[in-house]
mmCIF file of C-alpha atoms and ligand atoms in Angstrom:
data_model
loop_
_atom_site.group_PDB
_atom_site.id
_atom_site.type_symbol
_atom_site.label_atom_id
_atom_site.label_comp_id
_atom_site.label_asym_id
_atom_site.label_seq_id
_atom_site.Cartn_x
_atom_site.Cartn_y
_atom_site.Cartn_z
ATOM 1 C CA MET W 1 -0.004 0.069 0.063
ATOM 2 C CA ASN W 2 1.240 3.472 -1.056
ATOM 3 C CA VAL W 3 -0.024 6.512 0.945
ATOM 4 C CA ILE W 4 0.325 10.221 0.833
ATOM 5 C CA LEU W 5 -0.555 12.522 3.691
ATOM 6 C CA LEU W 6 -1.446 16.041 3.027
ATOM 7 C CA GLY W 7 -2.229 18.956 5.323
ATOM 8 C CA ALA W 8 -1.061 22.291 6.288
ATOM 9 C CA PRO W 9 1.960 22.939 8.594
ATOM 10 C CA GLY W 10 0.875 21.676 12.057
ATOM 11 C CA ALA W 11 -2.031 19.527 10.703
ATOM 12 C CA GLY W 12 -0.395 16.575 12.485
ATOM 13 C CA LYS W 13 1.186 14.823 9.365
ATOM 14 C CA GLY W 14 4.273 13.792 11.164
ATOM 15 C CA THR W 15 2.538 12.524 14.356
ATOM 16 C CA GLN W 16 -0.059 10.345 12.263
ATOM 17 C CA ALA W 17 2.681 9.335 9.735
ATOM 18 C CA GLU W 18 4.587 7.650 12.658
ATOM 19 C CA ILE W 19 1.395 5.667 13.942
ATOM 20 C CA ILE W 20 0.538 4.578 10.442
ATOM 21 C CA ALA W 21 3.593 3.752 9.096
ATOM 22 C CA ARG W 22 4.477 1.357 12.230
ATOM 23 C CA ASP W 23 0.897 -0.062 12.280
ATOM 24 C CA TYR W 24 0.870 -0.882 8.585
ATOM 25 C CA ASN W 25 4.772 -1.502 8.137
ATOM 26 C CA LEU W 26 5.142 1.250 5.470
ATOM 27 C CA GLN W 27 8.408 2.944 4.796
ATOM 28 C CA HIS W 28 7.854 6.614 6.285
ATOM 29 C CA ILE W 29 9.442 9.120 4.069
ATOM 30 C CA SER W 30 9.256 12.818 5.687
ATOM 31 C CA THR W 31 10.977 15.428 3.385
ATOM 32 C CA GLY W 32 11.038 17.984 6.324
ATOM 33 C CA ASP W 33 12.933 15.253 8.459
ATOM 34 C CA LEU W 34 15.148 14.437 5.662
ATOM 35 C CA PHE W 35 16.057 18.078 5.064
ATOM 36 C CA ARG W 36 16.463 18.573 8.897
ATOM 37 C CA HIS W 37 19.016 15.719 8.925
ATOM 38 C CA GLU W 38 20.958 17.258 6.175
ATOM 39 C CA VAL W 39 20.987 20.571 7.721
ATOM 40 C CA SER W 40 22.231 19.080 11.143
ATOM 41 C CA GLN W 41 24.978 17.319 9.167
ATOM 42 C CA GLU W 42 25.986 20.650 7.280
ATOM 43 C CA THR W 43 25.858 18.817 3.957
ATOM 44 C CA GLU W 44 25.767 20.865 0.689
ATOM 45 C CA LEU W 45 22.105 19.856 0.311
ATOM 46 C CA GLY W 46 21.336 20.875 4.086
ATOM 47 C CA LEU W 47 23.072 24.164 3.334
ATOM 48 C CA LYS W 48 20.852 24.713 0.333
ATOM 49 C CA ALA W 49 17.786 23.775 1.875
ATOM 50 C CA LYS W 50 18.147 25.764 5.045
ATOM 51 C CA SER W 51 18.021 29.174 3.162
ATOM 52 C CA TYR W 52 14.575 28.056 2.209
ATOM 53 C CA MET W 53 13.302 26.368 5.473
ATOM 54 C CA ASP W 54 14.411 29.307 7.320
ATOM 55 C CA LYS W 55 11.897 31.671 5.531
ATOM 56 C CA GLY W 56 9.224 28.894 5.172
ATOM 57 C CA GLU W 57 9.636 28.918 1.546
ATOM 58 C CA LEU W 58 9.529 25.583 -0.423
ATOM 59 C CA VAL W 59 12.885 23.921 -1.499
ATOM 60 C CA PRO W 60 13.039 23.884 -5.252
ATOM 61 C CA ASP W 61 10.944 20.894 -6.816
ATOM 62 C CA GLN W 62 14.021 19.272 -8.513
ATOM 63 C CA ILE W 63 16.121 18.944 -5.246
ATOM 64 C CA VAL W 64 13.173 17.470 -3.391
ATOM 65 C CA VAL W 65 12.215 15.134 -6.054
ATOM 66 C CA ASP W 66 15.841 13.827 -6.358
ATOM 67 C CA MET W 67 16.008 13.275 -2.802
ATOM 68 C CA VAL W 68 12.727 11.409 -2.423
ATOM 69 C CA GLN W 69 13.681 9.201 -5.304
ATOM 70 C CA ALA W 70 17.075 8.412 -3.616
ATOM 71 C CA HIS W 71 15.020 7.157 -0.480
ATOM 72 C CA LEU W 72 12.204 5.187 -1.769
ATOM 73 C CA SER W 73 12.576 1.632 -1.298
ATOM 74 C CA GLU W 74 11.952 -0.974 -4.078
ATOM 75 C CA GLU W 75 9.955 -3.540 -2.013
ATOM 76 C CA GLN W 76 8.135 -1.905 0.834
ATOM 77 C CA GLY W 77 4.939 0.149 0.720
ATOM 78 C CA PHE W 78 5.554 3.844 1.493
ATOM 79 C CA LEU W 79 3.911 6.650 3.301
ATOM 80 C CA LEU W 80 5.002 10.173 2.061
ATOM 81 C CA ASP W 81 4.728 12.927 4.641
ATOM 82 C CA GLY W 82 5.184 16.482 3.569
ATOM 83 C CA PHE W 83 5.861 15.339 -0.225
ATOM 84 C CA PRO W 84 4.525 16.123 -2.719
ATOM 85 C CA ARG W 85 3.835 19.933 -1.960
ATOM 86 C CA THR W 86 3.465 21.158 -5.482
ATOM 87 C CA ILE W 87 1.756 19.979 -8.646
ATOM 88 C CA GLY W 88 5.198 19.878 -10.224
ATOM 89 C CA GLN W 89 6.451 17.302 -7.496
ATOM 90 C CA ALA W 90 3.059 15.250 -7.909
ATOM 91 C CA GLN W 91 3.623 14.992 -11.477
ATOM 92 C CA ALA W 92 7.224 13.933 -10.991
ATOM 93 C CA LEU W 93 6.103 11.373 -8.499
ATOM 94 C CA ASP W 94 3.584 10.077 -10.723
ATOM 95 C CA ALA W 95 6.122 9.460 -13.508
ATOM 96 C CA ALA W 96 8.700 7.914 -11.274
ATOM 97 C CA LEU W 97 5.961 5.423 -10.032
ATOM 98 C CA LYS W 98 4.728 4.628 -13.614
ATOM 99 C CA THR W 99 8.406 3.661 -14.601
ATOM 100 C CA GLN W 100 8.412 1.190 -11.572
ATOM 101 C CA GLY W 101 4.793 -0.112 -12.167
ATOM 102 C CA LYS W 102 3.518 1.368 -8.901
ATOM 103 C CA GLN W 103 0.848 3.480 -8.031
ATOM 104 C CA ILE W 104 -0.542 5.737 -5.153
ATOM 105 C CA HIS W 105 -3.551 4.037 -3.299
ATOM 106 C CA PHE W 106 -4.523 6.663 -0.815
ATOM 107 C CA VAL W 107 -4.173 10.353 -0.295
ATOM 108 C CA LEU W 108 -5.393 11.577 3.114
ATOM 109 C CA SER W 109 -5.870 15.348 3.501
ATOM 110 C CA ILE W 110 -5.708 16.278 7.316
ATOM 111 C CA ASP W 111 -7.692 19.172 7.911
ATOM 112 C CA VAL W 112 -7.399 21.692 10.828
ATOM 113 C CA ASN W 113 -8.449 25.368 11.133
ATOM 114 C CA LYS W 114 -5.931 28.075 11.004
ATOM 115 C CA GLN W 115 -5.985 29.234 14.600
ATOM 116 C CA ALA W 116 -5.333 25.770 15.856
ATOM 117 C CA LEU W 117 -2.572 25.314 13.422
ATOM 118 C CA VAL W 118 -0.941 28.465 14.643
ATOM 119 C CA ASP W 119 -1.286 27.658 18.185
ATOM 120 C CA ARG W 120 0.301 24.174 17.838
ATOM 121 C CA LEU W 121 3.087 25.393 16.156
ATOM 122 C CA LEU W 122 3.966 28.205 18.402
ATOM 123 C CA SER W 123 3.742 25.874 21.402
ATOM 124 C CA ARG W 124 5.781 23.298 19.714
ATOM 125 C CA GLY W 125 8.799 25.760 18.908
ATOM 126 C CA ARG W 126 10.897 24.287 16.377
ATOM 127 C CA SER W 127 13.308 26.788 14.702
ATOM 128 C CA ASP W 128 10.933 27.500 11.771
ATOM 129 C CA ASP W 129 7.942 27.939 14.427
ATOM 130 C CA ASN W 130 8.113 31.507 14.971
ATOM 131 C CA LEU W 131 5.098 33.570 13.894
ATOM 132 C CA SER W 132 6.411 35.212 10.584
ATOM 133 C CA THR W 133 7.514 31.961 9.077
ATOM 134 C CA ILE W 134 4.425 30.243 10.163
ATOM 135 C CA GLU W 135 2.287 32.736 8.463
ATOM 136 C CA ASN W 136 4.649 32.403 5.245
ATOM 137 C CA ARG W 137 4.370 28.545 5.550
ATOM 138 C CA LEU W 138 0.703 28.873 5.709
ATOM 139 C CA ASP W 139 0.416 31.215 2.747
ATOM 140 C CA VAL W 140 2.748 28.740 0.822
ATOM 141 C CA TYR W 141 0.529 25.873 1.694
ATOM 142 C CA GLN W 142 -2.606 27.921 0.411
ATOM 143 C CA ASN W 143 -1.101 28.949 -2.852
ATOM 144 C CA GLN W 144 1.180 25.863 -3.843
ATOM 145 C CA THR W 145 0.022 22.775 -1.863
ATOM 146 C CA LYS W 146 -3.609 23.128 -1.618
ATOM 147 C CA PRO W 147 -4.172 22.602 -5.395
ATOM 148 C CA LEU W 148 -3.057 19.146 -4.739
ATOM 149 C CA ILE W 149 -6.425 18.354 -3.220
ATOM 150 C CA GLU W 150 -8.331 18.842 -6.546
ATOM 151 C CA TYR W 151 -5.468 16.966 -8.411
ATOM 152 C CA TYR W 152 -5.824 13.943 -6.246
ATOM 153 C CA GLN W 153 -9.777 14.283 -6.169
ATOM 154 C CA ASP W 154 -9.636 14.303 -10.012
ATOM 155 C CA LYS W 155 -7.822 10.934 -9.597
ATOM 156 C CA ASP W 156 -10.538 9.679 -6.918
ATOM 157 C CA LEU W 157 -7.830 8.978 -4.454
ATOM 158 C CA LEU W 158 -8.347 11.801 -1.852
ATOM 159 C CA LYS W 159 -10.073 11.300 1.683
ATOM 160 C CA THR W 160 -10.540 14.331 3.984
ATOM 161 C CA ILE W 161 -9.682 13.689 7.633
ATOM 162 C CA ASN W 162 -10.885 15.762 10.543
ATOM 163 C CA GLY W 163 -7.414 16.737 12.046
ATOM 164 C CA ALA W 164 -9.002 18.775 14.980
ATOM 165 C CA GLN W 165 -9.503 15.672 17.160
ATOM 166 C CA ALA W 166 -7.164 13.849 19.640
ATOM 167 C CA VAL W 167 -4.283 12.145 18.013
ATOM 168 C CA GLU W 168 -5.811 8.773 18.558
ATOM 169 C CA GLU W 169 -9.075 9.676 17.276
ATOM 170 C CA VAL W 170 -7.387 11.143 14.188
ATOM 171 C CA ALA W 171 -5.472 7.922 13.811
ATOM 172 C CA ALA W 172 -8.685 5.906 13.964
ATOM 173 C CA GLU W 173 -10.335 7.884 11.185
ATOM 174 C CA ILE W 174 -7.403 7.456 9.093
ATOM 175 C CA LYS W 175 -7.307 3.650 9.613
ATOM 176 C CA ALA W 176 -11.085 3.570 8.810
ATOM 177 C CA ASN W 177 -10.453 5.252 5.558
ATOM 178 C CA LEU W 178 -7.461 2.875 4.713
ATOM 179 C CA GLY W 179 -9.850 -0.240 5.257
HETATM 180 P P1 AP5 G 1 7.970 19.876 7.111
HETATM 181 O O1 AP5 G 1 8.838 19.343 8.278
HETATM 182 O O2 AP5 G 1 7.200 19.117 6.388
HETATM 183 O O3 AP5 G 1 6.961 21.010 8.057
HETATM 184 P P2 AP5 G 1 5.401 21.463 7.964
HETATM 185 O O4 AP5 G 1 4.618 20.797 6.678
HETATM 186 O O5 AP5 G 1 5.403 22.768 8.188
HETATM 187 O O6 AP5 G 1 4.951 20.375 8.845
HETATM 188 P P3 AP5 G 1 5.048 20.323 10.376
HETATM 189 O O7 AP5 G 1 6.106 19.413 10.896
HETATM 190 O O8 AP5 G 1 5.020 21.873 10.978
HETATM 191 O O9 AP5 G 1 3.362 19.853 10.781
HETATM 192 P P4 AP5 G 1 2.999 18.401 10.641
HETATM 193 O O10 AP5 G 1 1.835 18.418 9.831
HETATM 194 O O11 AP5 G 1 3.861 17.348 10.454
HETATM 195 O O12 AP5 G 1 2.490 18.278 12.210
HETATM 196 P P5 AP5 G 1 2.946 17.684 13.342
HETATM 197 O O13 AP5 G 1 2.642 16.068 13.410
HETATM 198 O O14 AP5 G 1 4.680 17.887 13.484
HETATM 199 O O15 AP5 G 1 8.781 21.020 6.226
HETATM 200 C C1 AP5 G 1 9.448 21.958 6.854
HETATM 201 C C2 AP5 G 1 10.226 22.822 5.730
HETATM 202 O O16 AP5 G 1 11.019 21.873 4.847
HETATM 203 C C3 AP5 G 1 9.237 23.520 4.733
HETATM 204 O O17 AP5 G 1 8.879 24.714 5.108
HETATM 205 C C4 AP5 G 1 10.075 23.431 3.343
HETATM 206 O O18 AP5 G 1 11.022 24.560 3.649
HETATM 207 C C5 AP5 G 1 10.847 22.285 3.334
HETATM 208 N N1 AP5 G 1 10.248 21.086 2.837
HETATM 209 C C6 AP5 G 1 9.736 19.986 3.179
HETATM 210 N N2 AP5 G 1 9.186 19.229 2.328
HETATM 211 C C7 AP5 G 1 9.113 19.919 1.208
HETATM 212 C C8 AP5 G 1 8.743 19.757 -0.262
HETATM 213 N N3 AP5 G 1 8.194 18.453 -0.433
HETATM 214 N N4 AP5 G 1 9.046 20.625 -1.134
HETATM 215 C C9 AP5 G 1 9.727 21.675 -0.538
HETATM 216 N N5 AP5 G 1 10.082 21.960 0.596
HETATM 217 C C10 AP5 G 1 9.767 21.080 1.478
HETATM 218 O O19 AP5 G 1 2.358 18.396 14.554
HETATM 219 C C11 AP5 G 1 2.753 19.728 14.772
HETATM 220 C C12 AP5 G 1 2.437 19.983 16.347
HETATM 221 O O20 AP5 G 1 1.104 19.753 16.797
HETATM 222 C C13 AP5 G 1 3.259 19.013 17.248
HETATM 223 O O21 AP5 G 1 3.602 19.685 18.493
HETATM 224 C C14 AP5 G 1 2.466 17.841 17.552
HETATM 225 O O22 AP5 G 1 2.453 17.173 18.742
HETATM 226 C C15 AP5 G 1 0.882 18.726 17.695
HETATM 227 N N6 AP5 G 1 -0.267 17.842 17.048
HETATM 228 C C16 AP5 G 1 -0.233 16.799 16.302
HETATM 229 N N7 AP5 G 1 -1.594 16.316 16.316
HETATM 230 C C17 AP5 G 1 -2.249 16.881 17.089
HETATM 231 C C18 AP5 G 1 -3.591 16.812 17.597
HETATM 232 N N8 AP5 G 1 -4.460 15.840 16.899
HETATM 233 N N9 AP5 G 1 -3.942 17.451 18.552
HETATM 234 C C19 AP5 G 1 -3.171 18.488 19.201
HETATM 235 N N10 AP5 G 1 -1.791 18.651 18.874
HETATM 236 C C20 AP5 G 1 -1.427 17.826 17.785
#
């Protein structure tokens, strides 16, 4: 099974991805975590990514797509968390999967209202969780990532999950949709 988790910053993608990947034995690929690892190791890729992450901008598509392709396992089903984030990334993913004879089975969009997102991120306090960067991340989500909802609706893959519930309740709703 191959799954994509969509959602605004703070929607709970990472939190849910850990639960779902563990319970369904999926490879969890978080592009944000991969970039943060590269930043912590001060690699060339990390230094490039950091300048975008600090501002809450998206890292350019080609860099992200190459990184995801390098991490996708041949054998195991995967759960993508924070990728794709643009139509360009989604198209690149479709093309890559097609060459491997694979497909996406479910796209879950975790929905949470803006004020709750801001409150969650401010109380977490990661280095990109300051108010001006959060506002920009939310704008970037609206403008560049939200169009993916329609993209996957058109492919009949999208399910919307109420993310404004307790963590266990969100996980239960996701599992009910995965069948
Ligand atoms: P990324 O790491 O993907 O960050 P994000 O999308 O901003 O997501 P977050 O990690 O903030 O939120 P989340 O939805 O995972 O929620 P979480 O579970 O952590 O990306 C960071 C940056 O990397 C980007 O800005 C960009 O620069 C770059 N990047 C990454 N991917 C990219 C791509 N594909 N293309 C280009 N650039 C890319 O939860 C948040 C908080 O809420 C936590 O404290 C958690 O405990 C809490 N919480 C979770 N669920 C609940 C709940 N149900 N109730 C109450 N609290 C909850």
